[in-house]
XYZ file of C-alpha atoms in Angstrom:
576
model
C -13.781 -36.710 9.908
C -13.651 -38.348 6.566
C -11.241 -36.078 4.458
C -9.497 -37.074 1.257
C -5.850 -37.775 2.245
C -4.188 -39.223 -0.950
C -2.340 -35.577 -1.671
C -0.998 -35.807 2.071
C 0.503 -39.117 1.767
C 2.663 -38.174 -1.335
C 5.669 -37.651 0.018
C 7.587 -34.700 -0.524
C 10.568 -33.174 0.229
C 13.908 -30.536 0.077
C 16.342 -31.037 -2.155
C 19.790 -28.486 -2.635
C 22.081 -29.002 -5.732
C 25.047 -26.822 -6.014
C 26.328 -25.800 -8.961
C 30.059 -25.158 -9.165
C 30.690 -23.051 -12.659
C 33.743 -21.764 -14.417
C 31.726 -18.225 -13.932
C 29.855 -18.436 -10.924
C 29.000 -20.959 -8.183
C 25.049 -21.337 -7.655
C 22.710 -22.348 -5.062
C 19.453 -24.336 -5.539
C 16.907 -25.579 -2.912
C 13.422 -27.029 -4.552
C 10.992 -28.651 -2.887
C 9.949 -31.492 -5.054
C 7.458 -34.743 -5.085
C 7.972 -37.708 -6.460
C 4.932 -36.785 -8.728
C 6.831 -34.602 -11.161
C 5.909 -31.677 -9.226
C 9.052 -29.166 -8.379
C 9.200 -25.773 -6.461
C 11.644 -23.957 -6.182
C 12.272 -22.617 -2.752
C 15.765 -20.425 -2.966
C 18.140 -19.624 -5.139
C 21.638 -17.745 -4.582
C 24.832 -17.136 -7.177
C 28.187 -16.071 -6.231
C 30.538 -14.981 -9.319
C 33.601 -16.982 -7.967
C 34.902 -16.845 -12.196
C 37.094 -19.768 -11.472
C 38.070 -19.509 -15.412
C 40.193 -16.449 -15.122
C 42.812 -18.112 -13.425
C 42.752 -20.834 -16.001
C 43.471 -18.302 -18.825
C 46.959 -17.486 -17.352
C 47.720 -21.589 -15.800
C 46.457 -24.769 -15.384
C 45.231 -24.076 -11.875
C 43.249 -22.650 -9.584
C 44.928 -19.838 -7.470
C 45.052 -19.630 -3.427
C 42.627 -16.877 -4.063
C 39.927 -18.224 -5.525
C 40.365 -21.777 -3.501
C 39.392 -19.079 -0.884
C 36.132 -17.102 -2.454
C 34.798 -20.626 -3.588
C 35.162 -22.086 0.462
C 33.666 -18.502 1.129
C 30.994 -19.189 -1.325
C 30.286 -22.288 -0.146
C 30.403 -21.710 3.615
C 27.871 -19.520 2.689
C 25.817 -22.069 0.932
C 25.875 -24.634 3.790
C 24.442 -22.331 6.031
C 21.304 -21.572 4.457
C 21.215 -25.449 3.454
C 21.186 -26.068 7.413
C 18.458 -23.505 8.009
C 15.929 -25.361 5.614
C 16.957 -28.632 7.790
C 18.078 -30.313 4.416
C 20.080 -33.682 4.807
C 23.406 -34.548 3.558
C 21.824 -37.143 1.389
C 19.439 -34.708 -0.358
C 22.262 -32.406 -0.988
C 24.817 -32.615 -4.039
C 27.612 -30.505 -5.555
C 28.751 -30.749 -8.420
C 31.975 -29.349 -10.489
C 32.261 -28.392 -14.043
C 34.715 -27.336 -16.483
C 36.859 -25.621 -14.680
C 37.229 -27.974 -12.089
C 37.728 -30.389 -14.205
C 40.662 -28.624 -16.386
C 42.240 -27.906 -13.354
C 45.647 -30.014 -12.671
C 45.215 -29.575 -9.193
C 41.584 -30.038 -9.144
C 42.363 -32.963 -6.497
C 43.997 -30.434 -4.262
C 40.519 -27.972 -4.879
C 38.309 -30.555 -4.029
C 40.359 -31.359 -1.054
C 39.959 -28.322 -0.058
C 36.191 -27.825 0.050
C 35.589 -31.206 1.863
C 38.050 -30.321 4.857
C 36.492 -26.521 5.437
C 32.863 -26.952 4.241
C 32.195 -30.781 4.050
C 30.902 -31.028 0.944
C 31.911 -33.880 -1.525
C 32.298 -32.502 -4.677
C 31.687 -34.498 -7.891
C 33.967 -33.184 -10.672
C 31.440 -34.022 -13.710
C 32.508 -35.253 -17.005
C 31.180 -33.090 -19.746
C 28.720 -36.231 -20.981
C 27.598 -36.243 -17.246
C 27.083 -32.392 -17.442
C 25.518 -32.686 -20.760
C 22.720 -35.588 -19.894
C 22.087 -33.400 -16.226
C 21.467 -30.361 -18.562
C 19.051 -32.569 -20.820
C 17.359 -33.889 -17.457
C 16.665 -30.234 -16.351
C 15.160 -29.252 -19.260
C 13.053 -32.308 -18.979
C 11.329 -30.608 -15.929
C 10.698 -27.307 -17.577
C 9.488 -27.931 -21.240
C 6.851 -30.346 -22.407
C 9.656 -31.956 -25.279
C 9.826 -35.449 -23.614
C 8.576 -37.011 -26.828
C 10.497 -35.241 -29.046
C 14.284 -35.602 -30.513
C 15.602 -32.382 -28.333
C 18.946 -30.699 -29.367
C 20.129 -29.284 -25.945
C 22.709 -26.670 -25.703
C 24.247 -24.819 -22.762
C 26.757 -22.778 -23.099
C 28.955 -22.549 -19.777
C 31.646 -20.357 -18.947
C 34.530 -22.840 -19.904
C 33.019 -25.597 -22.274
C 29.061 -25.714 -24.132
C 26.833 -28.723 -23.623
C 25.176 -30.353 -26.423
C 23.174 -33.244 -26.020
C 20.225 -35.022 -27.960
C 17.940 -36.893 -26.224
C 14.559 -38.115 -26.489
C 11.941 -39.459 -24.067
C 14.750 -39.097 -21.199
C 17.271 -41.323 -23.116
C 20.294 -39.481 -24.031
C 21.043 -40.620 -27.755
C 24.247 -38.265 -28.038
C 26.220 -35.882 -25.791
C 29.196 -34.074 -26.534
C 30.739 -31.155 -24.367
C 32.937 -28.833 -26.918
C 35.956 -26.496 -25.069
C 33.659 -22.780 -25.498
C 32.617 -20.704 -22.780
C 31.574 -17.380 -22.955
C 34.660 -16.700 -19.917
C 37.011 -18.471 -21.577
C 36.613 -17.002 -24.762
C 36.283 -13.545 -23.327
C 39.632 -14.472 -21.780
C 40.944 -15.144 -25.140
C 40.072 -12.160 -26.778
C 38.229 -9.136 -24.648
C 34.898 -8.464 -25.043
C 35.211 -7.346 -28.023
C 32.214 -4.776 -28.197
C 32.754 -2.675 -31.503
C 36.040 -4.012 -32.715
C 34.987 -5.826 -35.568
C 38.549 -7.617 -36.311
C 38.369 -9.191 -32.643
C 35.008 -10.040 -33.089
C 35.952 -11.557 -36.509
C 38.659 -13.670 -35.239
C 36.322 -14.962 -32.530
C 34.581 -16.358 -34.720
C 37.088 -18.002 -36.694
C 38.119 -19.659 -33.706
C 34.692 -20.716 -32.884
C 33.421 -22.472 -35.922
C 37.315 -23.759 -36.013
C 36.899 -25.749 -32.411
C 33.120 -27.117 -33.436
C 34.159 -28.787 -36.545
C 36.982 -30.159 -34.947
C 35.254 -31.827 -32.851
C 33.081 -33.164 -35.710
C 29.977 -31.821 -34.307
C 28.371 -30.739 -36.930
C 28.353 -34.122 -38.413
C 27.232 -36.205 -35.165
C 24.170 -33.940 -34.950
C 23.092 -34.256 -38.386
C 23.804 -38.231 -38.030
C 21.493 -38.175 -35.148
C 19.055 -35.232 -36.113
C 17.097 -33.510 -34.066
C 12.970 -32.203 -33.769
C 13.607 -29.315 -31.727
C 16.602 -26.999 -30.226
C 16.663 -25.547 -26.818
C 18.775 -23.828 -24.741
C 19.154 -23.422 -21.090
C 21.980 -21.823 -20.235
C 22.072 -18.022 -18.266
C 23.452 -16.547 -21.335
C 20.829 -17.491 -23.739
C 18.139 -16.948 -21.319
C 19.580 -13.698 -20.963
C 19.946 -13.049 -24.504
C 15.913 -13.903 -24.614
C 15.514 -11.527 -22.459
C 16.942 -9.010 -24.027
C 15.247 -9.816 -27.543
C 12.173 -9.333 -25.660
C 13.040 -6.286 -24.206
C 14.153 -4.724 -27.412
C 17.750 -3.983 -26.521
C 18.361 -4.352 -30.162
C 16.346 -1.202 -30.738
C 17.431 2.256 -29.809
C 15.659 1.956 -26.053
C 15.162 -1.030 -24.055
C 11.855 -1.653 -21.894
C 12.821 -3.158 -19.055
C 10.084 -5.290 -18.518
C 9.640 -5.752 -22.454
C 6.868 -5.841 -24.180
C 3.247 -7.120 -22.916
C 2.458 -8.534 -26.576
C 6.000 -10.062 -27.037
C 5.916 -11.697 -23.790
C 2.688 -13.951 -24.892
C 5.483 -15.983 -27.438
C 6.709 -18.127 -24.698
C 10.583 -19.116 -24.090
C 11.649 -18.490 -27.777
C 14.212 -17.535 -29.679
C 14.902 -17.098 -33.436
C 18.117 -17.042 -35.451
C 16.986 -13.227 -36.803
C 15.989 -12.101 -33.765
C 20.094 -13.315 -32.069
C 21.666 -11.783 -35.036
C 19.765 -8.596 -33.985
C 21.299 -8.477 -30.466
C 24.976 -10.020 -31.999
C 24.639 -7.011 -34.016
C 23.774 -4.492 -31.118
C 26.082 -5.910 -28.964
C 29.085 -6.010 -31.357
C 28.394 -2.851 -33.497
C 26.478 -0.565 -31.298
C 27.932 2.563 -31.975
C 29.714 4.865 -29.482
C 31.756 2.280 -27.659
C 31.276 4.435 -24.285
C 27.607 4.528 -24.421
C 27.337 0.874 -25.186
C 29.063 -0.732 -22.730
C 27.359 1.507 -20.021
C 23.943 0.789 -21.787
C 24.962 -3.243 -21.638
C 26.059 -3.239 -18.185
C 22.738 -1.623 -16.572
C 20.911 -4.283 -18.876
C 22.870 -7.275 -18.382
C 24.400 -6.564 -15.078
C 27.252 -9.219 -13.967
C 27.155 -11.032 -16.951
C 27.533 -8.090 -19.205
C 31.606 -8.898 -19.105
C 30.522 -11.872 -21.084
C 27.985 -11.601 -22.931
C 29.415 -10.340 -26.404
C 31.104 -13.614 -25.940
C 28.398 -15.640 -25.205
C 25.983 -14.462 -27.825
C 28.714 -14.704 -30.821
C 29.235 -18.347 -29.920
C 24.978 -19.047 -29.777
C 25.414 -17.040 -33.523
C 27.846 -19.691 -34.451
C 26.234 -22.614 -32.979
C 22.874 -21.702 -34.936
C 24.674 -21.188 -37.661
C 26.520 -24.256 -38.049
C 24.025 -26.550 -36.825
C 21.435 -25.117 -39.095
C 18.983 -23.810 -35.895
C 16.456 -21.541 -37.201
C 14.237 -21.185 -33.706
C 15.471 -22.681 -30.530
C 12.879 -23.126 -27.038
C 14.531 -21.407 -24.011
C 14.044 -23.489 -20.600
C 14.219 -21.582 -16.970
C 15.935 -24.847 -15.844
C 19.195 -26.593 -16.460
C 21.905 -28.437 -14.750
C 21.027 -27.669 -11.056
C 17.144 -28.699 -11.886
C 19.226 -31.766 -13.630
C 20.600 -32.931 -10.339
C 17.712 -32.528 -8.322
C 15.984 -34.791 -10.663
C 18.895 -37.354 -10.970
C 19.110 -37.195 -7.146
C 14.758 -37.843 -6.984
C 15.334 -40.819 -9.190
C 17.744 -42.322 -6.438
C 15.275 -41.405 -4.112
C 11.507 -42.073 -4.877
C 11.445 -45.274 -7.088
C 10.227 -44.976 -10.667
C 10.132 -40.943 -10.439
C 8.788 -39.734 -14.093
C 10.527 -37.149 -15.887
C 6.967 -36.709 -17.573
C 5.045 -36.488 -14.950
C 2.686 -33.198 -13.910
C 3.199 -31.549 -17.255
C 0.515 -28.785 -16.169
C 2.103 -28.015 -13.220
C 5.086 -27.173 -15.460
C 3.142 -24.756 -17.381
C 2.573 -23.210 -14.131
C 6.159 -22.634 -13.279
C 7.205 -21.305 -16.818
C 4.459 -18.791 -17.031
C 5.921 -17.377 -13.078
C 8.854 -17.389 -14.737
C 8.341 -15.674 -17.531
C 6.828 -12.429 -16.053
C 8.607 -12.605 -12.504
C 12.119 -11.904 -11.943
C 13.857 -14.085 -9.096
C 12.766 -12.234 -6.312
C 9.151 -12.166 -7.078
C 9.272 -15.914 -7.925
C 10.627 -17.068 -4.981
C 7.983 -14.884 -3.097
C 5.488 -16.688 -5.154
C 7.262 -20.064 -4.121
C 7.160 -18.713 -0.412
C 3.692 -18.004 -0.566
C 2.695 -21.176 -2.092
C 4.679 -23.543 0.850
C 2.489 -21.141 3.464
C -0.468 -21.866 1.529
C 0.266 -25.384 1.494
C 0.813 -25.961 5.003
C -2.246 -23.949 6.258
C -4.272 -26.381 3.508
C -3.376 -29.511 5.013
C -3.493 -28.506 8.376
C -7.214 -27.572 7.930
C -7.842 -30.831 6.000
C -6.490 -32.405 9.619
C -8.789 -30.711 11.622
C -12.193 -32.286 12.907
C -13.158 -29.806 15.706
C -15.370 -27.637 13.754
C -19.406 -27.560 13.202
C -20.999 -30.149 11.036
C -21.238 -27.570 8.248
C -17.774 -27.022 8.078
C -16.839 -30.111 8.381
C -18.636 -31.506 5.148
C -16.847 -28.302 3.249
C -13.297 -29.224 4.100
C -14.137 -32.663 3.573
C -14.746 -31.644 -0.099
C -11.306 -30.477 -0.807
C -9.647 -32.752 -3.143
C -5.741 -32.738 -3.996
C -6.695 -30.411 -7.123
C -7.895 -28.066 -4.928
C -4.521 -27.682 -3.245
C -3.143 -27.290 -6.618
C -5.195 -24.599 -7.453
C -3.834 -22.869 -4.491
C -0.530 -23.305 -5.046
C -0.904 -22.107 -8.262
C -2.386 -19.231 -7.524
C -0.181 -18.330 -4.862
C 3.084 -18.567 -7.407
C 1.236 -16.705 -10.022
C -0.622 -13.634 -7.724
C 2.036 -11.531 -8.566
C 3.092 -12.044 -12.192
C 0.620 -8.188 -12.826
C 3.584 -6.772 -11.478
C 5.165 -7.182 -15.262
C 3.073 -4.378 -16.455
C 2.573 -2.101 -13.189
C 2.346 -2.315 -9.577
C -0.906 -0.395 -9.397
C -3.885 -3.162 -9.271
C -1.027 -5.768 -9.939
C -3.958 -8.473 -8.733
C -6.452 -7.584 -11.608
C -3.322 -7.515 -14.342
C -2.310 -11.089 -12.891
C -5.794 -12.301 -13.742
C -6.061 -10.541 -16.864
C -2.890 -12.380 -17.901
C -3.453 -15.888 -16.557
C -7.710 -15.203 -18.120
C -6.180 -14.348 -21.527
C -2.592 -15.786 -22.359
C -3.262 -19.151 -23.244
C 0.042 -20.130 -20.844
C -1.452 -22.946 -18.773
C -1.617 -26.298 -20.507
C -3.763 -29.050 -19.176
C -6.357 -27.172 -17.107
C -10.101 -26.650 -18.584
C -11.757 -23.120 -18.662
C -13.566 -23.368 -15.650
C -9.804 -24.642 -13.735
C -7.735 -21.323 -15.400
C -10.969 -19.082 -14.617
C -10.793 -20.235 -10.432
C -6.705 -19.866 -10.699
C -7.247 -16.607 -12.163
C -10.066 -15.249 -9.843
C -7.522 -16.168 -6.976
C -5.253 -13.743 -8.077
C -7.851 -11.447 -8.739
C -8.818 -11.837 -5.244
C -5.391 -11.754 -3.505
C -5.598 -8.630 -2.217
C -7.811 -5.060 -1.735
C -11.429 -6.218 -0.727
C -12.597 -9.938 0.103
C -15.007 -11.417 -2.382
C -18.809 -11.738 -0.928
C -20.748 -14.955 -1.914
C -23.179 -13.033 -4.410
C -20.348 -11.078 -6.401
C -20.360 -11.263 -10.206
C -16.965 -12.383 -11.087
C -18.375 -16.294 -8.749
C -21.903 -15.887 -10.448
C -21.375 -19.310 -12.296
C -19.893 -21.156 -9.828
C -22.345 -23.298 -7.937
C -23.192 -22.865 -4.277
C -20.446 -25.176 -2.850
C -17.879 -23.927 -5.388
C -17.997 -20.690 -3.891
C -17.653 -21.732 -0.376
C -14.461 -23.529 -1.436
C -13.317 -20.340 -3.445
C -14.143 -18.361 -0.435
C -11.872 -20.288 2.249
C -9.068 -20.537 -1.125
C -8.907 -17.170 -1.319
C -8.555 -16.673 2.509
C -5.589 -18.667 2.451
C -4.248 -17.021 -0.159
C -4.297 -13.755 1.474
C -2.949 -14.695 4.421
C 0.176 -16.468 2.915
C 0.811 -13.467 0.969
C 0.627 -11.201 4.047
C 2.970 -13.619 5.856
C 5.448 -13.764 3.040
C 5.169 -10.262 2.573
C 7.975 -7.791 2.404
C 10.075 -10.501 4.135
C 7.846 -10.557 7.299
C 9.126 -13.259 9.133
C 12.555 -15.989 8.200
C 9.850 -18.326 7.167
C 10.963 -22.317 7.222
C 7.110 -22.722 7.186
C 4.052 -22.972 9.266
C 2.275 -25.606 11.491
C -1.619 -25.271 11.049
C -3.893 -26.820 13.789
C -7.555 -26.256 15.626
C -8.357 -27.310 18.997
C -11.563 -26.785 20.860
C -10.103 -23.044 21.658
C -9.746 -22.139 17.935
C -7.355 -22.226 15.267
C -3.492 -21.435 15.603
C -0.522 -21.064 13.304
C 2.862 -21.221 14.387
C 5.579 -19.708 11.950
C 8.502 -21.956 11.842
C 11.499 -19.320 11.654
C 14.467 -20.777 9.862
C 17.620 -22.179 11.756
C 20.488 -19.929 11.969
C 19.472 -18.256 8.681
C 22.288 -16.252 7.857
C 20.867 -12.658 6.833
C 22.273 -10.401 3.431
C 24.310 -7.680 3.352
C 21.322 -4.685 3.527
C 19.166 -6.828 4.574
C 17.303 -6.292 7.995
C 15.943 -8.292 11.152
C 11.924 -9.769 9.940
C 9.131 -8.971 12.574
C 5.593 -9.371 12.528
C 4.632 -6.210 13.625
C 5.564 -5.100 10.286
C 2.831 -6.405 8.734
C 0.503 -5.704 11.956
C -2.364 -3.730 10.363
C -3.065 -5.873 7.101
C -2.858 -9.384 9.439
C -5.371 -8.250 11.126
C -7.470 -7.572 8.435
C -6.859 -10.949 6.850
C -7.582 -12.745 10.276
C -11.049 -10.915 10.299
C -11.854 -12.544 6.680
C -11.090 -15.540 8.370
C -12.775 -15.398 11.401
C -16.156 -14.533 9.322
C -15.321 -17.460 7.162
C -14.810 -20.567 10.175
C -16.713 -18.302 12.961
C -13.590 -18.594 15.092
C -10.625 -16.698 15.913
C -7.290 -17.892 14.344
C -3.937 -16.632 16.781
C -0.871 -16.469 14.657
C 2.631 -17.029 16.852
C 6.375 -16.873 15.851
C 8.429 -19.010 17.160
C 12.416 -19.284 16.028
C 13.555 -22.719 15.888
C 17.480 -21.345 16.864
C 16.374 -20.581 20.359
C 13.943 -22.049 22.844
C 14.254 -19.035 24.697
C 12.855 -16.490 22.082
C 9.249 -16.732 21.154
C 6.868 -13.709 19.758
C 3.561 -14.077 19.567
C 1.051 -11.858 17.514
C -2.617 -11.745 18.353
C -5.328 -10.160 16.342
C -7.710 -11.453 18.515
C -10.350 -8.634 19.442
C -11.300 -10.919 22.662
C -8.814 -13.472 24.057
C -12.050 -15.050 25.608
C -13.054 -16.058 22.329
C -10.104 -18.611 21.913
């Protein structure tokens, strides 16, 4: 069978970065080509808050030597479920670490009872990682970015431009180390006062204010978890007397932005919100973990824009984890591009922006199913002349459509979880979020959300009207796979590492890959596939009137060669 096989011989691959903070120690695993495209498979954070015991000596204590090998034990296991090598996987230490006196002893440490080799990052090498990350999330690569993040013991700032880093400077300000230095300060306006004085104190020292002006600047962003987070909350009008939780539909169109009115508005809230009792309950259900901080952390982004004269600054999803993966792709694939698959990016912010973490990395779930069951019907040549010439058609865009669709099928959720599907269309139809793709591209993405789920689109309905007659025999098998990856990454069904895709003269078969010794979350309980019994089914009948064959789905965990459970929605075996 002659099929188009340029996508499959890309290479592409798992990467983890680790992320060892003054405030908390995070995981990232992405799944990235040396295209420009990234995915983020996992995520995990563990508040370790190295930078209390700073505040009180110059080292880290026996106890938190032990919650960060806990942490990181942690870490390594899920890294050895996803079968990620040593080589593809980096940690890296930041100011705290590196303030440490017996940061020798720490690192030590973590290489004798984890294994991990931990490189202690100078704040320049922090700053240019954060500047790479942001690279992978924003379309700024041809303009003179100002980046800032602002860390639990130091802030980042860095201008760059077209990947070159023209200036870097990392400035002693956290949000932990300053709430170390002098509480949280919510409603005491003489604390709050003398914050400040310190701040604006430490940046001029540093003669910051004049480097940036020498160098200048097109554009400020910021992509730290405290200014996403105070995003967030401008969007969800905390600074108002209620806060929407999932914000407003409207406000949400404006895309990763933040003024300097709209920050004094939650500096404001935060520091002068009235009855000090009410407030701090109303910040800690809004900001959760981080709400210890966060006065902190928003006072010194009021000073910064301040200062440095910032009237609007972008926000980016990624930073210094996203940085290293990148770094790390450069060592690997040969002249990787920063640049590269801008659309794609668009694609990833506009998940981002109306998922929370757990319904992204569903959508990133999804979208690795979908993939696999793509190319594994692109490899098959057992099927009737007709079919063949259809999945001979598919072209790599085609697969990007899909995977697309599969990380966006649940942004609707944002508004309500009743017909989610047609919301998720309605946005993607009518945002203007997705740069790159033409009108007829956005419409297909849209109509696979739209599709995702309740009944299967026929040939002849309205919504595929305009598509010609091939179009809608590729929409029809899209859409299949799209439903069944969302069934199979549905409410956890199965430890997914992925899925092996093949057809033989009996029929079609997919094998679930169960991760390796995945270790499982407090709360969290043992996946089966009879939990999604009834709606597999369903989806394996769309599929079966699609191809004219049966498909058998099996589960087989790749931690014993003992264990293997198979599910069949076949109505006849005889038909394999």
């Amino acid at each position: 069978m002659a099929t188009n096989t340029s996508y499959m011989q890309i290479p592409q691959t798992l990467f983890a970065s680790i992320d060892m903070g003054t405030s908390s120690f995070k995981l990232l695993i992405i799944r990235a080509y040396p295209n420009g495209k990234f995915l983020t498979i996992d995520t995990l954070k563990q508040p370790v808050i190295l930078g209390r015991d700073l505040s009180s000596s110059c080292s880290i204590s026996t106890q938190s030597q032990a919650r960060s090998v806990e942490s990181l034990l942690m870490f390594r296991d899920i890294i050895q479920s996803h079968n990620i090598s040593r080589d593809h996987t980096r940690a890296v230490a930041t100011a705290a670490v590196r303030a440490a006196e017996n940061k020798d002893e720490f690192v030590e440490c973590v290489r004798e009872k984890v294994g991990f080799e931990v490189d202690v990052l100078t704040g320049e090498q922090e700053a240019k990682f954060v500047y790479m990350g942001v690279l992978q999330f924003l379309p700024v690569f041809d303009r003179l970015v100002l980046s800032v993040d602002i860390g639990g013991g130091s802030t980042e700032f860095v201008i760059g431009k077209r990947g070159k880093v023209v200036f870097c400077e990392s400035v002693n300000l956290g949000h932990v180390s300053l709430s170390e230095k002098f509480g949280t300060c919510s409603g005491n306006f003489e604390e709050v006062l003398k914050m400040r004085e310190y701040v604006r104190m430490v940046i001029l020292e540093f003669g910051l204010v004049e480097k940036v002006k020498e160098s200048g600047f097109e554009v400020a962003v910021g992509s730290s978890g405290t200014i996403r987070a105070i995003e967030k909350a401008v969007v969800s009008g905390y600074d108002r007397d209620f806060v929407d939780n999932v914000g407003d539909f409207g406000g949400c169109k404006r895309d990763w932005r933040l003024s300097r009115g709209e920050l004094k508005g939650i500096v404001e809230r935060l520091c002068c919100g009235g009855d000090g009792e009410v407030e701090r309950v109303r910040r800690e259900r809004f900001f959760k973990r981080r709400s210890e901080f966060i006065v902190a952390g928003a006072v010194l982004l009021d000073e910064i824009f301040e200062l440095l004269g910032i009237e609007e600054m972008e926000v980016s999803g990624y930073g210094l984890g996203e940085g290293v993966v990148a770094d790390s792709l450069a060592k690997v694939f040969d002249g990787y591009d920063l640049n590269a698959n801008a659309r794609w990016r668009s694609v990833v912010r506009l998940a981002m922006r109306f998922n929370n973490k757990k319904r992204v990395k569903a959508g990133a779930q999804c979208a690795s199913i979908a993939k696999d069951i793509f190319e594994g019907l692109r490899k098959c040549d057992k099927l009737d002349n007709n079919q063949v010439k259809l999945i001979a058609s598919f072209e790599d865009k085609d697969l990007e459509y899909l995977e697309a669709a599969c990380l966006l099928h649940n942004i609707g959720h944002f508004t309500s979880k009743k017909g989610y599907h047609k919301q998720s269309c309605h946005i993607i139809m009518n945002g203007d979020h997705l740069y790159g793709y033409s009108t007829d591209e956005i419409k297909l993405i849209a109509l696979l959300t739209r599709f995702h789920r309740k009944k299967f689109p026929r040939s002849h309905h309205a919504f595929l009207e305009e598509f010609p007659e091939q179009a809608k025999q590729k929409f029809r098998v899209l859409c299949a796979i799209v439903r069944l990856s969302v069934i199979l990454q549905q409410n956890d069904c199965v430890n997914l590492r992925g899925v092996d895709f093949f057809h033989s003269y009996e029929g079609f078969k997919l094998v679930i890959k169960e991760a390796r010794d995945q270790p499982y979350l407090p709360g969290s309980s043992q996946p089966t596939l009879d939990n999604i019994e009834a709606e597999l089914e369903k989806e394996l009948e769309h599929f079966k009137k699609i191809f004219k064959q049966e498909l058998l789905v099996v589960g087989s965990s790749s931690s014993s060669n003992d264990r293997k459970d198979k599910f069949t929605c076949e109505r006849d075996a005889d038909h394999l």
